[in-house]
Tab-separated table of N, CA and C in Angstrom:
chain	number	residue	atom	x	y	z
A	1	MET	N	139.232	-92.407	-161.582
A	1	MET	CA	140.292	-92.621	-162.548
A	1	MET	C	141.624	-92.579	-161.809
A	2	SER	N	142.453	-93.571	-162.040
A	2	SER	CA	143.760	-93.605	-161.388
A	2	SER	C	144.711	-92.629	-162.094
A	3	VAL	N	145.802	-92.332	-161.421
A	3	VAL	CA	146.822	-91.456	-162.003
A	3	VAL	C	147.384	-92.097	-163.273
A	4	TRP	N	147.552	-93.429	-163.257
A	4	TRP	CA	148.115	-94.108	-164.428
A	4	TRP	C	147.154	-94.042	-165.605
A	5	GLU	N	145.854	-94.156	-165.342
A	5	GLU	CA	144.875	-94.012	-166.423
A	5	GLU	C	144.912	-92.589	-166.970
A	6	ALA	N	145.059	-91.617	-166.071
A	6	ALA	CA	145.136	-90.222	-166.497
A	6	ALA	C	146.364	-89.979	-167.367
A	7	LEU	N	147.493	-90.573	-166.982
A	7	LEU	CA	148.711	-90.423	-167.786
A	7	LEU	C	148.526	-91.051	-169.161
A	8	ALA	N	147.908	-92.217	-169.208
A	8	ALA	CA	147.673	-92.873	-170.492
A	8	ALA	C	146.772	-92.015	-171.369
A	9	ARG	N	145.759	-91.414	-170.790
A	9	ARG	CA	144.856	-90.550	-171.545
A	9	ARG	C	145.608	-89.336	-172.075
A	10	ALA	N	146.504	-88.787	-171.256
A	10	ALA	CA	147.276	-87.618	-171.675
A	10	ALA	C	148.176	-87.951	-172.855
A	11	VAL	N	148.784	-89.106	-172.821
A	11	VAL	CA	149.665	-89.512	-173.907
A	11	VAL	C	148.872	-89.659	-175.201
A	12	ARG	N	147.653	-90.165	-175.101
A	12	ARG	CA	146.820	-90.311	-176.292
A	12	ARG	C	146.326	-88.963	-176.790
A	13	GLY	N	146.400	-87.935	-175.965
A	13	GLY	CA	146.018	-86.598	-176.385
A	13	GLY	C	144.519	-86.340	-176.389
A	14	THR	N	143.734	-87.085	-175.614
A	14	THR	CA	142.291	-86.887	-175.628
A	14	THR	C	141.805	-85.688	-174.815
A	15	PRO	N	142.487	-85.286	-173.741
A	15	PRO	CA	141.955	-84.173	-172.968
A	15	PRO	C	142.215	-82.836	-173.647
A	16	PRO	N	141.427	-81.828	-173.325
A	16	PRO	CA	141.708	-80.503	-173.871
A	16	PRO	C	143.053	-79.992	-173.358
A	17	ALA	N	143.757	-79.274	-174.185
A	17	ALA	CA	145.103	-78.806	-173.828
A	17	ALA	C	145.103	-77.943	-172.576
A	18	ALA	N	144.052	-77.192	-172.340
A	18	ALA	CA	144.021	-76.285	-171.191
A	18	ALA	C	143.836	-77.015	-169.870
A	19	ALA	N	143.440	-78.296	-169.885
A	19	ALA	CA	143.171	-79.028	-168.649
A	19	ALA	C	144.320	-79.955	-168.258
A	20	HIS	N	145.523	-79.663	-168.665
A	20	HIS	CA	146.662	-80.515	-168.319
A	20	HIS	C	147.244	-80.113	-166.968
A	21	CYS	N	147.987	-81.023	-166.363
A	21	CYS	CA	148.524	-80.812	-165.018
A	21	CYS	C	149.397	-79.557	-164.912
A	22	GLY	N	150.122	-79.237	-165.958
A	22	GLY	CA	150.981	-78.058	-165.917
A	22	GLY	C	150.212	-76.762	-165.677
A	23	ALA	N	148.907	-76.750	-165.963
A	23	ALA	CA	148.070	-75.561	-165.758
A	23	ALA	C	147.202	-75.679	-164.502
A	24	CYS	N	147.419	-76.720	-163.709
A	24	CYS	CA	146.585	-76.984	-162.528
A	24	CYS	C	147.168	-76.320	-161.273
A	25	ARG	N	146.286	-75.917	-160.379
A	25	ARG	CA	146.746	-75.274	-159.134
A	25	ARG	C	147.452	-76.246	-158.206
A	26	HIS	N	147.266	-77.558	-158.384
A	26	HIS	CA	147.909	-78.573	-157.545
A	26	HIS	C	149.328	-78.896	-158.010
A	27	PHE	N	149.718	-78.392	-159.173
A	27	PHE	CA	150.985	-78.764	-159.807
A	27	PHE	C	152.054	-77.703	-159.546
A	28	CYS	N	153.239	-78.142	-159.159
A	28	CYS	CA	154.354	-77.213	-158.929
A	28	CYS	C	155.599	-77.774	-159.605
A	29	ASN	N	156.221	-76.971	-160.438
A	29	ASN	CA	157.461	-77.417	-161.080
A	29	ASN	C	158.629	-76.474	-160.781
A	30	ASP	N	158.577	-75.822	-159.636
A	30	ASP	CA	159.673	-74.955	-159.192
A	30	ASP	C	160.902	-75.822	-158.875
A	31	PRO	N	162.036	-75.596	-159.540
A	31	PRO	CA	163.214	-76.441	-159.340
A	31	PRO	C	163.685	-76.514	-157.887
A	32	LEU	N	163.660	-75.417	-157.167
A	32	LEU	CA	164.115	-75.437	-155.780
A	32	LEU	C	163.193	-76.281	-154.906
A	33	LEU	N	161.888	-76.165	-155.122
A	33	LEU	CA	160.929	-76.966	-154.365
A	33	LEU	C	161.097	-78.451	-154.698
A	34	LEU	N	161.327	-78.767	-155.966
A	34	LEU	CA	161.551	-80.165	-156.352
A	34	LEU	C	162.763	-80.741	-155.626
A	35	GLU	N	163.834	-79.969	-155.528
A	35	GLU	CA	165.033	-80.440	-154.834
A	35	GLU	C	164.766	-80.650	-153.351
A	36	GLN	N	163.966	-79.773	-152.735
A	36	GLN	CA	163.641	-79.905	-151.319
A	36	GLN	C	162.780	-81.131	-151.045
A	37	ARG	N	161.811	-81.386	-151.902
A	37	ARG	CA	160.828	-82.442	-151.649
A	37	ARG	C	161.167	-83.786	-152.276
A	38	THR	N	162.273	-83.858	-153.015
A	38	THR	CA	162.669	-85.117	-153.636
A	38	THR	C	164.050	-85.497	-153.119
A	39	PRO	N	164.089	-86.259	-152.025
A	39	PRO	CA	165.389	-86.647	-151.463
A	39	PRO	C	166.240	-87.386	-152.493
A	40	GLY	N	167.493	-87.002	-152.582
A	40	GLY	CA	168.411	-87.658	-153.503
A	40	GLY	C	168.453	-87.054	-154.889
A	41	LEU	N	167.527	-86.204	-155.242
A	41	LEU	CA	167.527	-85.625	-156.586
A	41	LEU	C	168.822	-84.876	-156.887
A	42	PRO	N	169.325	-84.043	-155.976
A	42	PRO	CA	170.580	-83.344	-156.292
A	42	PRO	C	171.767	-84.282	-156.516
A	43	VAL	N	171.709	-85.496	-155.956
A	43	VAL	CA	172.786	-86.456	-156.172
A	43	VAL	C	172.766	-86.943	-157.614
A	44	LEU	N	171.569	-87.177	-158.142
A	44	LEU	CA	171.425	-87.669	-159.511
A	44	LEU	C	171.600	-86.571	-160.546
A	45	SER	N	171.106	-85.396	-160.222
A	45	SER	CA	171.111	-84.288	-161.171
A	45	SER	C	170.776	-83.030	-160.394
A	46	SER	N	169.718	-82.346	-160.793
A	46	SER	CA	169.217	-81.205	-160.044
A	46	SER	C	167.809	-80.904	-160.509
A	47	GLY	N	167.130	-80.041	-159.766
A	47	GLY	CA	165.794	-79.622	-160.155
A	47	GLY	C	165.806	-78.748	-161.387
A	48	PHE	N	166.990	-78.275	-161.774
A	48	PHE	CA	167.113	-77.407	-162.936
A	48	PHE	C	167.497	-78.184	-164.198
A	49	ALA	N	167.579	-79.506	-164.125
A	49	ALA	CA	168.044	-80.325	-165.243
A	49	ALA	C	167.126	-80.222	-166.455
A	50	ALA	N	167.717	-80.207	-167.626
A	50	ALA	CA	166.947	-80.133	-168.867
A	50	ALA	C	166.131	-81.405	-169.089
A	51	ALA	N	166.593	-82.531	-168.574
A	51	ALA	CA	165.874	-83.798	-168.749
A	51	ALA	C	164.522	-83.779	-168.033
A	52	ARG	N	164.381	-82.946	-167.024
A	52	ARG	CA	163.135	-82.838	-166.271
A	52	ARG	C	162.059	-82.128	-167.078
A	53	ALA	N	162.446	-81.303	-168.003
A	53	ALA	CA	161.513	-80.512	-168.822
A	53	ALA	C	160.599	-79.698	-167.920
A	54	ASP	N	159.282	-79.839	-168.072
A	54	ASP	CA	158.324	-79.095	-167.246
A	54	ASP	C	157.656	-79.986	-166.205
A	55	ASP	N	158.214	-81.174	-165.956
A	55	ASP	CA	157.637	-82.085	-164.971
A	55	ASP	C	157.643	-81.445	-163.592
A	56	GLY	N	156.762	-81.936	-162.726
A	56	GLY	CA	156.695	-81.372	-161.388
A	56	GLY	C	155.952	-82.263	-160.417
A	57	LEU	N	155.630	-81.694	-159.277
A	57	LEU	CA	154.947	-82.425	-158.215
A	57	LEU	C	153.473	-82.046	-158.161
A	58	CYS	N	152.636	-83.054	-157.999
A	58	CYS	CA	151.204	-82.841	-157.842
A	58	CYS	C	150.874	-82.958	-156.361
A	59	SER	N	150.377	-81.901	-155.758
A	59	SER	CA	150.035	-81.952	-154.338
A	59	SER	C	148.737	-82.712	-154.100
A	60	ALA	N	147.890	-82.856	-155.104
A	60	ALA	CA	146.641	-83.606	-154.944
A	60	ALA	C	146.907	-85.114	-154.880
A	61	HIS	N	147.920	-85.592	-155.611
A	61	HIS	CA	148.214	-87.024	-155.670
A	61	HIS	C	149.546	-87.388	-155.021
A	62	SER	N	150.310	-86.388	-154.573
A	62	SER	CA	151.635	-86.623	-153.983
A	62	SER	C	152.508	-87.456	-154.917
A	63	ARG	N	152.549	-87.035	-156.182
A	63	ARG	CA	153.327	-87.750	-157.193
A	63	ARG	C	154.089	-86.772	-158.080
A	64	TYR	N	155.176	-87.285	-158.632
A	64	TYR	CA	155.950	-86.565	-159.645
A	64	TYR	C	155.325	-86.912	-160.990
A	65	LEU	N	154.892	-85.894	-161.739
A	65	LEU	CA	154.166	-86.116	-162.986
A	65	LEU	C	154.686	-85.224	-164.108
A	66	PRO	N	154.484	-85.647	-165.340
A	66	PRO	CA	154.791	-84.762	-166.463
A	66	PRO	C	153.737	-83.663	-166.553
A	67	ALA	N	154.115	-82.522	-167.044
A	67	ALA	CA	153.186	-81.387	-167.137
A	67	ALA	C	152.023	-81.667	-168.071
A	68	TYR	N	152.168	-82.604	-169.008
A	68	TYR	CA	151.089	-82.892	-169.957
A	68	TYR	C	150.074	-83.908	-169.430
A	69	ALA	N	150.295	-84.462	-168.234
A	69	ALA	CA	149.349	-85.429	-167.663
A	69	ALA	C	148.033	-84.726	-167.326
A	70	VAL	N	146.992	-85.498	-167.126
A	70	VAL	CA	145.677	-84.970	-166.753
A	70	VAL	C	145.035	-85.879	-165.713
A	71	CYS	N	144.062	-85.353	-164.997
A	71	CYS	CA	143.266	-86.163	-164.084
A	71	CYS	C	141.954	-85.446	-163.809
A	72	ASN	N	141.069	-86.127	-163.101
A	72	ASN	CA	139.753	-85.553	-162.832
A	72	ASN	C	139.756	-84.563	-161.670
A	73	ARG	N	140.909	-84.291	-161.067
A	73	ARG	CA	140.985	-83.309	-159.973
A	73	ARG	C	141.547	-81.975	-160.445
A	74	PHE	N	141.596	-81.768	-161.746
A	74	PHE	CA	142.132	-80.531	-162.322
A	74	PHE	C	141.374	-79.313	-161.806
A	75	GLN	N	142.137	-78.317	-161.363
A	75	GLN	CA	141.586	-77.009	-160.996
A	75	GLN	C	142.505	-75.962	-161.599
A	76	ARG	N	141.954	-75.139	-162.442
A	76	ARG	CA	142.750	-74.142	-163.146
A	76	ARG	C	143.483	-73.239	-162.183
A	77	ARG	N	144.758	-73.040	-162.440
A	77	ARG	CA	145.584	-72.140	-161.632
A	77	ARG	C	145.174	-70.710	-161.938
A	78	ILE	N	144.957	-69.926	-160.914
A	78	ILE	CA	144.583	-68.526	-161.096
A	78	ILE	C	145.852	-67.723	-161.321
A	79	GLN	N	145.876	-66.991	-162.418
A	79	GLN	CA	147.019	-66.155	-162.762
A	79	GLN	C	146.751	-64.718	-162.306
A	80	ALA	N	147.798	-63.939	-162.134
A	80	ALA	CA	147.645	-62.547	-161.697
A	80	ALA	C	146.822	-61.756	-162.709
A	81	ASN	N	146.940	-62.061	-163.979
A	81	ASN	CA	146.203	-61.311	-164.999
A	81	ASN	C	144.750	-61.805	-165.140
A	82	ASP	N	144.326	-62.777	-164.314
A	82	ASP	CA	142.942	-63.263	-164.330
A	82	ASP	C	142.023	-62.424	-163.432
A	83	ALA	N	142.575	-61.417	-162.776
A	83	ALA	CA	141.774	-60.599	-161.863
A	83	ALA	C	140.626	-59.925	-162.627
A	84	PRO	N	139.462	-59.866	-161.999
A	84	PRO	CA	138.339	-59.227	-162.679
A	84	PRO	C	138.599	-57.735	-162.932
A	85	THR	N	138.109	-57.267	-164.031
A	85	THR	CA	138.265	-55.829	-164.366
A	85	THR	C	136.951	-55.125	-164.054
A	86	ARG	N	137.066	-53.865	-163.759
A	86	ARG	CA	135.860	-53.074	-163.424
A	86	ARG	C	135.545	-52.100	-164.506
């Protein structure tokens, strides 16, 4: 599945909400990192701009994507509170 097909699927809302790019370990939406890795972004605006919303960079596809996009390479991001309990 191409990234564009994945974006189209996300817009239609067919994937489960938990499997979106914003929850994937490959996705980063840190404003400072976006400014570093996107040449010219500070000239146009900034990584902190409201127009960016929760969009970010996908390290699996090397693309700037909306947080609601999906693809078949989704891997759930491990959170600190996901640690196993004894």
